[in-house]
Amino acid sequence: SVHTRDQVELPPPAIDNRLTVHPLWSEIDRISTEQIQAAFEGVGGEIGWQLFAEEGDMRMYRREMEVDGMVMDPLKAMHKVRGVSAREMCHYFFNPRYRFEWETTLETMNIVEEISSDAMVFHQTFKRIWPASQRDALFWSHVRASDDHTYAVTNHSTTNPEYPSNTGACIRLFVTVCLACRSSYPAGEQPTRDNITTSIAYCSTVNPGGWAPAGVLRAVYKREYPKFLKRFTSYVVEQCRGKPLAI
Ligand code: 18C
């Protein structure tokens, strides 16, 4: 049944051995560890985080940053979602089978390498934003359990001679994204769809890879990030409805 198949493909509770013998392992492990730790650090103590979007439990912050005239504003978003687990959230974010159902910026997605049950390499092209050139990205994606009831997906740009950058119509962008999720439920109770809450921290830094007008770029991400996080979280809630809670 669908339920059984989903259960089997949920993010594994421990690192898959096939990943630890892959050439990318040390980079994947180091960057994932750093990103997950940073994701759970608040924005209160750090200077420079500006709130730019707020809706219900969702808060989005950015830090204005330009390198050689290119906008690379780091983004950090917090959200709380009831009725789904951290593991379920990460399952839907990591598994490419669902990607086109919640990701609206994509034109194409290809699986470049299936490293293990918890790591893959993707090539994606994005919708073009006038007047800039179209962008593509090549990145590894890794899902892991990091603590009690805590799962996270980290995506980070990589290279591959079979997917050279800036050869066709696309400019290669560089991305580091982390979706870190932690579930909680009342002490002494069993977790259920009715009492579970998942806190989400989503961090993203996109280097556009080449010239893009700063005003257009900031206008695009101010619109697209909130749209993504609202759409993705309600998609997961919808998918999980009526299914047994996977924690
Ligand atoms: O994390 C998300 N998705 C994951 C799975 O796809 C993965 C993707 C990361 C890529 C993020 C970069 C997206 C750039 C998109 C550019 C084109 C957008 C077109 C939209 C118009 C309809 O981790 C969720 C990602 C949510 C993305 C929000 C948009 C962020 C925009 C950042 C600026 C991009 C600069 C390059 C383009 C320059 C154009 C002026």
PDB file of C-alpha atoms and ligand atoms in Angstrom:
ATOM      1  CA  SER A   1       0.000   0.000   0.000  1.00  0.00           C
ATOM      2  CA  VAL A   2       0.962   3.659  -0.247  1.00  0.00           C
ATOM      3  CA  HIS A   3       1.457   3.788   3.520  1.00  0.00           C
ATOM      4  CA  THR A   4       3.918   0.928   3.558  1.00  0.00           C
ATOM      5  CA  ARG A   5       5.925   2.399   0.684  1.00  0.00           C
ATOM      6  CA  ASP A   6       6.088   5.782   2.402  1.00  0.00           C
ATOM      7  CA  GLN A   7       7.180   4.204   5.678  1.00  0.00           C
ATOM      8  CA  VAL A   8       9.988   2.337   3.957  1.00  0.00           C
ATOM      9  CA  GLU A   9      11.286   5.487   2.274  1.00  0.00           C
ATOM     10  CA  LEU A  10      11.125   7.772   5.286  1.00  0.00           C
ATOM     11  CA  PRO A  11      14.459   9.350   6.236  1.00  0.00           C
ATOM     12  CA  PRO A  12      16.524   6.688   8.029  1.00  0.00           C
ATOM     13  CA  PRO A  13      17.141   7.176  11.771  1.00  0.00           C
ATOM     14  CA  ALA A  14      20.904   6.686  11.260  1.00  0.00           C
ATOM     15  CA  ILE A  15      23.354   7.614   8.468  1.00  0.00           C
ATOM     16  CA  ASP A  16      23.284   5.148   5.552  1.00  0.00           C
ATOM     17  CA  ASN A  17      26.626   3.275   5.298  1.00  0.00           C
ATOM     18  CA  ARG A  18      26.754   3.817   1.554  1.00  0.00           C
ATOM     19  CA  LEU A  19      27.039   7.561   2.155  1.00  0.00           C
ATOM     20  CA  THR A  20      30.006   7.286   4.519  1.00  0.00           C
ATOM     21  CA  VAL A  21      32.159   5.638   1.828  1.00  0.00           C
ATOM     22  CA  HIS A  22      31.309   8.190  -0.878  1.00  0.00           C
ATOM     23  CA  PRO A  23      33.922  10.812  -1.935  1.00  0.00           C
ATOM     24  CA  LEU A  24      31.527  13.632  -0.934  1.00  0.00           C
ATOM     25  CA  TRP A  25      30.975  12.245   2.569  1.00  0.00           C
ATOM     26  CA  SER A  26      33.392  14.456   4.525  1.00  0.00           C
ATOM     27  CA  GLU A  27      32.040  17.629   2.874  1.00  0.00           C
ATOM     28  CA  ILE A  28      28.427  16.531   3.299  1.00  0.00           C
ATOM     29  CA  ASP A  29      28.998  15.691   6.953  1.00  0.00           C
ATOM     30  CA  ARG A  30      30.847  18.920   7.767  1.00  0.00           C
ATOM     31  CA  ILE A  31      28.452  21.291   6.016  1.00  0.00           C
ATOM     32  CA  SER A  32      25.327  19.511   7.290  1.00  0.00           C
ATOM     33  CA  THR A  33      26.596  19.666  10.883  1.00  0.00           C
ATOM     34  CA  GLU A  34      27.393  23.386  10.572  1.00  0.00           C
ATOM     35  CA  GLN A  35      24.110  24.223   8.884  1.00  0.00           C
ATOM     36  CA  ILE A  36      21.939  22.314  11.352  1.00  0.00           C
ATOM     37  CA  GLN A  37      23.651  23.966  14.301  1.00  0.00           C
ATOM     38  CA  ALA A  38      23.281  27.441  12.775  1.00  0.00           C
ATOM     39  CA  ALA A  39      19.640  26.789  11.881  1.00  0.00           C
ATOM     40  CA  PHE A  40      18.682  26.237  15.508  1.00  0.00           C
ATOM     41  CA  GLU A  41      20.477  29.363  16.715  1.00  0.00           C
ATOM     42  CA  GLY A  42      18.004  32.181  17.197  1.00  0.00           C
ATOM     43  CA  VAL A  43      18.019  35.470  15.345  1.00  0.00           C
ATOM     44  CA  GLY A  44      17.608  37.524  18.541  1.00  0.00           C
ATOM     45  CA  GLY A  45      21.225  37.532  19.655  1.00  0.00           C
ATOM     46  CA  GLU A  46      22.708  38.164  16.247  1.00  0.00           C
ATOM     47  CA  ILE A  47      22.940  41.646  14.850  1.00  0.00           C
ATOM     48  CA  GLY A  48      21.686  42.501  11.423  1.00  0.00           C
ATOM     49  CA  TRP A  49      18.727  40.155  11.041  1.00  0.00           C
ATOM     50  CA  GLN A  50      15.776  42.144   9.739  1.00  0.00           C
ATOM     51  CA  LEU A  51      12.238  40.783   9.840  1.00  0.00           C
ATOM     52  CA  PHE A  52      10.687  41.081   6.373  1.00  0.00           C
ATOM     53  CA  ALA A  53       7.678  38.783   6.440  1.00  0.00           C
ATOM     54  CA  GLU A  54       5.379  37.614   9.202  1.00  0.00           C
ATOM     55  CA  GLU A  55       2.207  35.558   8.976  1.00  0.00           C
ATOM     56  CA  GLY A  56       0.719  33.464  11.785  1.00  0.00           C
ATOM     57  CA  ASP A  57       3.614  31.485  13.300  1.00  0.00           C
ATOM     58  CA  MET A  58       5.905  32.185  10.338  1.00  0.00           C
ATOM     59  CA  ARG A  59       8.698  34.770  10.609  1.00  0.00           C
ATOM     60  CA  MET A  60      11.269  35.528   7.923  1.00  0.00           C
ATOM     61  CA  TYR A  61      14.490  37.431   8.413  1.00  0.00           C
ATOM     62  CA  ARG A  62      17.221  38.492   6.006  1.00  0.00           C
ATOM     63  CA  ARG A  63      20.614  40.131   6.253  1.00  0.00           C
ATOM     64  CA  GLU A  64      21.440  42.495   3.423  1.00  0.00           C
ATOM     65  CA  MET A  65      24.711  41.440   1.889  1.00  0.00           C
ATOM     66  CA  GLU A  66      26.331  42.324  -1.411  1.00  0.00           C
ATOM     67  CA  VAL A  67      29.548  40.880  -2.809  1.00  0.00           C
ATOM     68  CA  ASP A  68      30.929  42.661  -5.903  1.00  0.00           C
ATOM     69  CA  GLY A  69      27.518  44.242  -6.436  1.00  0.00           C
ATOM     70  CA  MET A  70      25.705  40.879  -6.314  1.00  0.00           C
ATOM     71  CA  VAL A  71      22.968  40.361  -3.753  1.00  0.00           C
ATOM     72  CA  MET A  72      23.598  37.353  -1.496  1.00  0.00           C
ATOM     73  CA  ASP A  73      21.275  38.160   1.391  1.00  0.00           C
ATOM     74  CA  PRO A  74      21.187  35.238   3.830  1.00  0.00           C
ATOM     75  CA  LEU A  75      17.653  34.255   4.784  1.00  0.00           C
ATOM     76  CA  LYS A  76      16.386  32.651   7.935  1.00  0.00           C
ATOM     77  CA  ALA A  77      12.795  31.615   8.520  1.00  0.00           C
ATOM     78  CA  MET A  78      11.016  30.148  11.524  1.00  0.00           C
ATOM     79  CA  HIS A  79       7.682  28.427  11.509  1.00  0.00           C
ATOM     80  CA  LYS A  80       5.563  26.090  13.642  1.00  0.00           C
ATOM     81  CA  VAL A  81       3.328  23.416  12.198  1.00  0.00           C
ATOM     82  CA  ARG A  82       0.855  21.255  14.092  1.00  0.00           C
ATOM     83  CA  GLY A  83      -0.042  17.648  13.267  1.00  0.00           C
ATOM     84  CA  VAL A  84       3.072  16.514  11.394  1.00  0.00           C
ATOM     85  CA  SER A  85       6.493  15.292  12.547  1.00  0.00           C
ATOM     86  CA  ALA A  86       9.983  16.563  11.764  1.00  0.00           C
ATOM     87  CA  ARG A  87      10.667  13.280   9.986  1.00  0.00           C
ATOM     88  CA  GLU A  88       7.609  13.675   7.751  1.00  0.00           C
ATOM     89  CA  MET A  89       8.511  17.290   6.916  1.00  0.00           C
ATOM     90  CA  CYS A  90      12.007  16.240   5.855  1.00  0.00           C
ATOM     91  CA  HIS A  91      10.720  13.247   3.905  1.00  0.00           C
ATOM     92  CA  TYR A  92       8.619  15.485   1.645  1.00  0.00           C
ATOM     93  CA  PHE A  93      11.377  18.083   1.265  1.00  0.00           C
ATOM     94  CA  PHE A  94      14.083  15.519   0.412  1.00  0.00           C
ATOM     95  CA  ASN A  95      12.240  13.021  -1.784  1.00  0.00           C
ATOM     96  CA  PRO A  96      12.214  14.174  -5.442  1.00  0.00           C
ATOM     97  CA  ARG A  97       8.954  12.325  -6.094  1.00  0.00           C
ATOM     98  CA  TYR A  98       7.033  15.167  -4.457  1.00  0.00           C
ATOM     99  CA  ARG A  99       9.131  18.139  -5.554  1.00  0.00           C
ATOM    100  CA  PHE A 100       6.973  19.493  -8.379  1.00  0.00           C
ATOM    101  CA  GLU A 101       3.927  19.311  -6.108  1.00  0.00           C
ATOM    102  CA  TRP A 102       5.229  22.077  -3.824  1.00  0.00           C
ATOM    103  CA  GLU A 103       8.176  23.747  -5.607  1.00  0.00           C
ATOM    104  CA  THR A 104       6.902  26.459  -7.978  1.00  0.00           C
ATOM    105  CA  THR A 105      10.230  27.965  -9.139  1.00  0.00           C
ATOM    106  CA  LEU A 106      11.357  24.877 -11.087  1.00  0.00           C
ATOM    107  CA  GLU A 107      11.498  24.309 -14.791  1.00  0.00           C
ATOM    108  CA  THR A 108      13.333  20.947 -14.728  1.00  0.00           C
ATOM    109  CA  MET A 109      14.793  18.545 -12.174  1.00  0.00           C
ATOM    110  CA  ASN A 110      17.189  15.674 -12.835  1.00  0.00           C
ATOM    111  CA  ILE A 111      18.641  13.159 -10.434  1.00  0.00           C
ATOM    112  CA  VAL A 112      22.376  13.181 -11.157  1.00  0.00           C
ATOM    113  CA  GLU A 113      23.335  10.565  -8.577  1.00  0.00           C
ATOM    114  CA  GLU A 114      21.555   8.469  -5.988  1.00  0.00           C
ATOM    115  CA  ILE A 115      24.290   8.175  -3.406  1.00  0.00           C
ATOM    116  CA  SER A 116      22.303   6.404  -0.687  1.00  0.00           C
ATOM    117  CA  SER A 117      18.863   6.369   0.925  1.00  0.00           C
ATOM    118  CA  ASP A 118      19.752   9.702   2.563  1.00  0.00           C
ATOM    119  CA  ALA A 119      21.803  11.521  -0.084  1.00  0.00           C
ATOM    120  CA  MET A 120      21.378  12.478  -3.736  1.00  0.00           C
ATOM    121  CA  VAL A 121      22.767  14.910  -6.273  1.00  0.00           C
ATOM    122  CA  PHE A 122      20.320  17.026  -8.288  1.00  0.00           C
ATOM    123  CA  HIS A 123      20.491  19.280 -11.311  1.00  0.00           C
ATOM    124  CA  GLN A 124      17.667  21.818 -11.474  1.00  0.00           C
ATOM    125  CA  THR A 125      16.768  24.629 -13.830  1.00  0.00           C
ATOM    126  CA  PHE A 126      14.592  27.470 -12.596  1.00  0.00           C
ATOM    127  CA  LYS A 127      12.002  29.643 -14.247  1.00  0.00           C
ATOM    128  CA  ARG A 128      13.560  32.657 -15.882  1.00  0.00           C
ATOM    129  CA  ILE A 129      13.060  36.046 -14.267  1.00  0.00           C
ATOM    130  CA  TRP A 130      13.069  38.924 -16.708  1.00  0.00           C
ATOM    131  CA  PRO A 131      15.439  40.703 -17.400  1.00  0.00           C
ATOM    132  CA  ALA A 132      18.036  38.302 -15.941  1.00  0.00           C
ATOM    133  CA  SER A 133      19.346  35.103 -17.562  1.00  0.00           C
ATOM    134  CA  GLN A 134      17.863  31.782 -16.594  1.00  0.00           C
ATOM    135  CA  ARG A 135      19.583  30.001 -13.682  1.00  0.00           C
ATOM    136  CA  ASP A 136      20.462  26.389 -12.964  1.00  0.00           C
ATOM    137  CA  ALA A 137      21.947  24.642  -9.921  1.00  0.00           C
ATOM    138  CA  LEU A 138      23.802  21.409  -9.199  1.00  0.00           C
ATOM    139  CA  PHE A 139      23.696  20.397  -5.553  1.00  0.00           C
ATOM    140  CA  TRP A 140      23.868  17.476  -3.173  1.00  0.00           C
ATOM    141  CA  SER A 141      20.999  16.933  -0.787  1.00  0.00           C
ATOM    142  CA  HIS A 142      21.282  15.040   2.483  1.00  0.00           C
ATOM    143  CA  VAL A 143      18.668  14.164   5.084  1.00  0.00           C
ATOM    144  CA  ARG A 144      19.586  13.096   8.622  1.00  0.00           C
ATOM    145  CA  ALA A 145      18.288  12.628  12.111  1.00  0.00           C
ATOM    146  CA  SER A 146      20.320  14.919  14.315  1.00  0.00           C
ATOM    147  CA  ASP A 147      18.808  14.690  17.778  1.00  0.00           C
ATOM    148  CA  ASP A 148      15.689  13.410  19.534  1.00  0.00           C
ATOM    149  CA  HIS A 149      12.751  14.032  17.171  1.00  0.00           C
ATOM    150  CA  THR A 150      14.973  16.257  15.050  1.00  0.00           C
ATOM    151  CA  TYR A 151      15.542  15.818  11.324  1.00  0.00           C
ATOM    152  CA  ALA A 152      17.143  18.127   8.783  1.00  0.00           C
ATOM    153  CA  VAL A 153      17.789  18.347   5.060  1.00  0.00           C
ATOM    154  CA  THR A 154      20.856  20.207   3.813  1.00  0.00           C
ATOM    155  CA  ASN A 155      21.349  21.169   0.159  1.00  0.00           C
ATOM    156  CA  HIS A 156      24.683  22.513  -1.049  1.00  0.00           C
ATOM    157  CA  SER A 157      26.144  23.250  -4.471  1.00  0.00           C
ATOM    158  CA  THR A 158      28.686  20.893  -5.975  1.00  0.00           C
ATOM    159  CA  THR A 159      30.394  20.298  -9.338  1.00  0.00           C
ATOM    160  CA  ASN A 160      30.373  17.470 -11.864  1.00  0.00           C
ATOM    161  CA  PRO A 161      32.222  17.430 -15.217  1.00  0.00           C
ATOM    162  CA  GLU A 162      29.125  15.970 -16.861  1.00  0.00           C
ATOM    163  CA  TYR A 163      27.148  19.055 -15.793  1.00  0.00           C
ATOM    164  CA  PRO A 164      29.437  21.971 -16.672  1.00  0.00           C
ATOM    165  CA  SER A 165      28.331  25.472 -15.678  1.00  0.00           C
ATOM    166  CA  ASN A 166      27.582  28.460 -17.919  1.00  0.00           C
ATOM    167  CA  THR A 167      27.773  26.553 -21.209  1.00  0.00           C
ATOM    168  CA  GLY A 168      24.201  26.905 -22.433  1.00  0.00           C
ATOM    169  CA  ALA A 169      21.498  29.460 -21.750  1.00  0.00           C
ATOM    170  CA  CYS A 170      21.766  29.131 -17.973  1.00  0.00           C
ATOM    171  CA  ILE A 171      23.983  30.845 -15.436  1.00  0.00           C
ATOM    172  CA  ARG A 172      24.921  28.473 -12.593  1.00  0.00           C
ATOM    173  CA  LEU A 173      23.837  29.741  -9.179  1.00  0.00           C
ATOM    174  CA  PHE A 174      25.207  28.508  -5.856  1.00  0.00           C
ATOM    175  CA  VAL A 175      22.986  27.540  -3.022  1.00  0.00           C
ATOM    176  CA  THR A 176      23.225  26.476   0.605  1.00  0.00           C
ATOM    177  CA  VAL A 177      19.885  25.564   2.142  1.00  0.00           C
ATOM    178  CA  CYS A 178      18.983  23.868   5.405  1.00  0.00           C
ATOM    179  CA  LEU A 179      15.520  22.821   6.524  1.00  0.00           C
ATOM    180  CA  ALA A 180      15.825  21.802  10.173  1.00  0.00           C
ATOM    181  CA  CYS A 181      12.786  20.483  12.042  1.00  0.00           C
ATOM    182  CA  ARG A 182      12.192  19.527  15.673  1.00  0.00           C
ATOM    183  CA  SER A 183       9.020  17.918  17.025  1.00  0.00           C
ATOM    184  CA  SER A 184       7.611  18.244  20.503  1.00  0.00           C
ATOM    185  CA  TYR A 185       4.585  16.879  22.363  1.00  0.00           C
ATOM    186  CA  PRO A 186       3.390  17.059  25.977  1.00  0.00           C
ATOM    187  CA  ALA A 187       5.634  15.249  28.477  1.00  0.00           C
ATOM    188  CA  GLY A 188       4.278  11.888  29.552  1.00  0.00           C
ATOM    189  CA  GLU A 189       2.010  11.548  26.506  1.00  0.00           C
ATOM    190  CA  GLN A 190       2.441   9.467  23.361  1.00  0.00           C
ATOM    191  CA  PRO A 191       2.922  11.578  20.220  1.00  0.00           C
ATOM    192  CA  THR A 192      -0.175  11.758  17.996  1.00  0.00           C
ATOM    193  CA  ARG A 193      -1.378  13.971  15.143  1.00  0.00           C
ATOM    194  CA  ASP A 194      -3.411  15.883  17.723  1.00  0.00           C
ATOM    195  CA  ASN A 195      -0.639  16.772  20.167  1.00  0.00           C
ATOM    196  CA  ILE A 196       2.505  17.047  18.026  1.00  0.00           C
ATOM    197  CA  THR A 197       4.035  20.379  16.990  1.00  0.00           C
ATOM    198  CA  THR A 198       7.038  20.771  14.730  1.00  0.00           C
ATOM    199  CA  SER A 199       9.283  23.827  14.817  1.00  0.00           C
ATOM    200  CA  ILE A 200      10.934  24.610  11.521  1.00  0.00           C
ATOM    201  CA  ALA A 201      14.051  26.631  10.815  1.00  0.00           C
ATOM    202  CA  TYR A 202      14.772  27.225   7.132  1.00  0.00           C
ATOM    203  CA  CYS A 203      18.040  28.911   6.159  1.00  0.00           C
ATOM    204  CA  SER A 204      19.066  29.800   2.650  1.00  0.00           C
ATOM    205  CA  THR A 205      21.912  31.621   0.968  1.00  0.00           C
ATOM    206  CA  VAL A 206      21.794  31.954  -2.806  1.00  0.00           C
ATOM    207  CA  ASN A 207      24.694  33.369  -4.788  1.00  0.00           C
ATOM    208  CA  PRO A 208      23.141  34.336  -8.158  1.00  0.00           C
ATOM    209  CA  GLY A 209      26.367  33.378  -9.940  1.00  0.00           C
ATOM    210  CA  GLY A 210      26.333  36.355 -12.250  1.00  0.00           C
ATOM    211  CA  TRP A 211      24.763  39.741 -12.669  1.00  0.00           C
ATOM    212  CA  ALA A 212      21.158  40.127 -11.589  1.00  0.00           C
ATOM    213  CA  PRO A 213      19.474  43.445 -10.824  1.00  0.00           C
ATOM    214  CA  ALA A 214      19.451  43.889  -7.027  1.00  0.00           C
ATOM    215  CA  GLY A 215      15.965  45.404  -6.862  1.00  0.00           C
ATOM    216  CA  VAL A 216      14.381  42.644  -8.935  1.00  0.00           C
ATOM    217  CA  LEU A 217      16.181  39.935  -6.998  1.00  0.00           C
ATOM    218  CA  ARG A 218      15.079  41.272  -3.598  1.00  0.00           C
ATOM    219  CA  ALA A 219      11.521  41.713  -4.819  1.00  0.00           C
ATOM    220  CA  VAL A 220      11.520  38.113  -6.087  1.00  0.00           C
ATOM    221  CA  TYR A 221      12.763  36.529  -2.881  1.00  0.00           C
ATOM    222  CA  LYS A 222      10.448  38.647  -0.694  1.00  0.00           C
ATOM    223  CA  ARG A 223       7.574  37.150  -2.653  1.00  0.00           C
ATOM    224  CA  GLU A 224       8.919  33.633  -3.272  1.00  0.00           C
ATOM    225  CA  TYR A 225      10.295  32.565   0.138  1.00  0.00           C
ATOM    226  CA  PRO A 226       7.049  33.155   2.089  1.00  0.00           C
ATOM    227  CA  LYS A 227       5.107  31.555  -0.755  1.00  0.00           C
ATOM    228  CA  PHE A 228       7.385  28.501  -0.640  1.00  0.00           C
ATOM    229  CA  LEU A 229       7.260  27.982   3.129  1.00  0.00           C
ATOM    230  CA  LYS A 230       3.480  28.382   3.386  1.00  0.00           C
ATOM    231  CA  ARG A 231       2.864  26.161   0.374  1.00  0.00           C
ATOM    232  CA  PHE A 232       5.340  23.476   1.446  1.00  0.00           C
ATOM    233  CA  THR A 233       4.074  23.228   5.041  1.00  0.00           C
ATOM    234  CA  SER A 234       0.417  23.063   4.041  1.00  0.00           C
ATOM    235  CA  TYR A 235       1.318  20.486   1.377  1.00  0.00           C
ATOM    236  CA  VAL A 236       2.889  18.233   4.033  1.00  0.00           C
ATOM    237  CA  VAL A 237      -0.082  18.641   6.397  1.00  0.00           C
ATOM    238  CA  GLU A 238      -2.379  17.692   3.510  1.00  0.00           C
ATOM    239  CA  GLN A 239      -0.271  14.642   2.512  1.00  0.00           C
ATOM    240  CA  CYS A 240      -0.149  13.339   6.082  1.00  0.00           C
ATOM    241  CA  ARG A 241      -3.872  13.644   6.753  1.00  0.00           C
ATOM    242  CA  GLY A 242      -5.307  10.252   7.658  1.00  0.00           C
ATOM    243  CA  LYS A 243      -1.908   8.505   7.593  1.00  0.00           C
ATOM    244  CA  PRO A 244      -0.303   7.037  10.708  1.00  0.00           C
ATOM    245  CA  LEU A 245       2.122   9.473  12.353  1.00  0.00           C
ATOM    246  CA  ALA A 246       5.747   8.607  11.475  1.00  0.00           C
ATOM    247  CA  ILE A 247       8.090   9.858  14.142  1.00  0.00           C
TER     248      ILE A 247
HETATM  249  O1  18C B   1      14.727  25.203  -0.809  1.00  0.00           O
HETATM  250  C1  18C B   1      13.917  25.184  -1.721  1.00  0.00           C
HETATM  251  N1  18C B   1      13.932  24.261  -2.700  1.00  0.00           N
HETATM  252  C2  18C B   1      14.850  23.158  -2.776  1.00  0.00           C
HETATM  253  C3  18C B   1      14.388  22.176  -3.818  1.00  0.00           C
HETATM  254  O2  18C B   1      14.210  22.750  -5.060  1.00  0.00           O
HETATM  255  C4  18C B   1      16.264  23.585  -3.056  1.00  0.00           C
HETATM  256  C5  18C B   1      16.358  24.689  -4.026  1.00  0.00           C
HETATM  257  C6  18C B   1      17.205  25.667  -3.958  1.00  0.00           C
HETATM  258  C7  18C B   1      17.319  26.699  -5.006  1.00  0.00           C
HETATM  259  C8  18C B   1      17.015  28.057  -4.497  1.00  0.00           C
HETATM  260  C9  18C B   1      17.284  29.077  -5.548  1.00  0.00           C
HETATM  261  C10 18C B   1      16.099  29.353  -6.365  1.00  0.00           C
HETATM  262  C11 18C B   1      16.383  30.376  -7.393  1.00  0.00           C
HETATM  263  C12 18C B   1      15.177  30.543  -8.208  1.00  0.00           C
HETATM  264  C13 18C B   1      15.310  31.591  -9.221  1.00  0.00           C
HETATM  265  C14 18C B   1      14.116  31.641 -10.082  1.00  0.00           C
HETATM  266  C15 18C B   1      12.846  31.839  -9.310  1.00  0.00           C
HETATM  267  C16 18C B   1      11.701  32.007 -10.256  1.00  0.00           C
HETATM  268  C17 18C B   1      10.428  32.293  -9.538  1.00  0.00           C
HETATM  269  C18 18C B   1       9.459  33.033 -10.406  1.00  0.00           C
HETATM  270  C19 18C B   1       8.173  32.319 -10.592  1.00  0.00           C
HETATM  271  O3  18C B   1      16.897  23.892  -1.839  1.00  0.00           O
HETATM  272  C20 18C B   1      12.835  26.269  -1.787  1.00  0.00           C
HETATM  273  C21 18C B   1      13.362  27.415  -2.562  1.00  0.00           C
HETATM  274  C22 18C B   1      12.484  28.612  -2.556  1.00  0.00           C
HETATM  275  C23 18C B   1      13.067  29.612  -3.528  1.00  0.00           C
HETATM  276  C24 18C B   1      12.653  31.000  -3.288  1.00  0.00           C
HETATM  277  C25 18C B   1      13.219  31.960  -4.307  1.00  0.00           C
HETATM  278  C26 18C B   1      14.572  32.465  -3.941  1.00  0.00           C
HETATM  279  C27 18C B   1      15.089  33.501  -4.891  1.00  0.00           C
HETATM  280  C28 18C B   1      16.543  33.781  -4.617  1.00  0.00           C
HETATM  281  C29 18C B   1      17.176  34.688  -5.616  1.00  0.00           C
HETATM  282  C30 18C B   1      17.644  33.956  -6.863  1.00  0.00           C
HETATM  283  C31 18C B   1      18.664  34.716  -7.610  1.00  0.00           C
HETATM  284  C32 18C B   1      18.877  34.253  -9.024  1.00  0.00           C
HETATM  285  C33 18C B   1      17.936  34.816 -10.017  1.00  0.00           C
HETATM  286  C34 18C B   1      18.195  36.213 -10.387  1.00  0.00           C
HETATM  287  C35 18C B   1      16.999  36.865 -11.007  1.00  0.00           C
HETATM  288  C36 18C B   1      16.893  38.344 -10.805  1.00  0.00           C
END
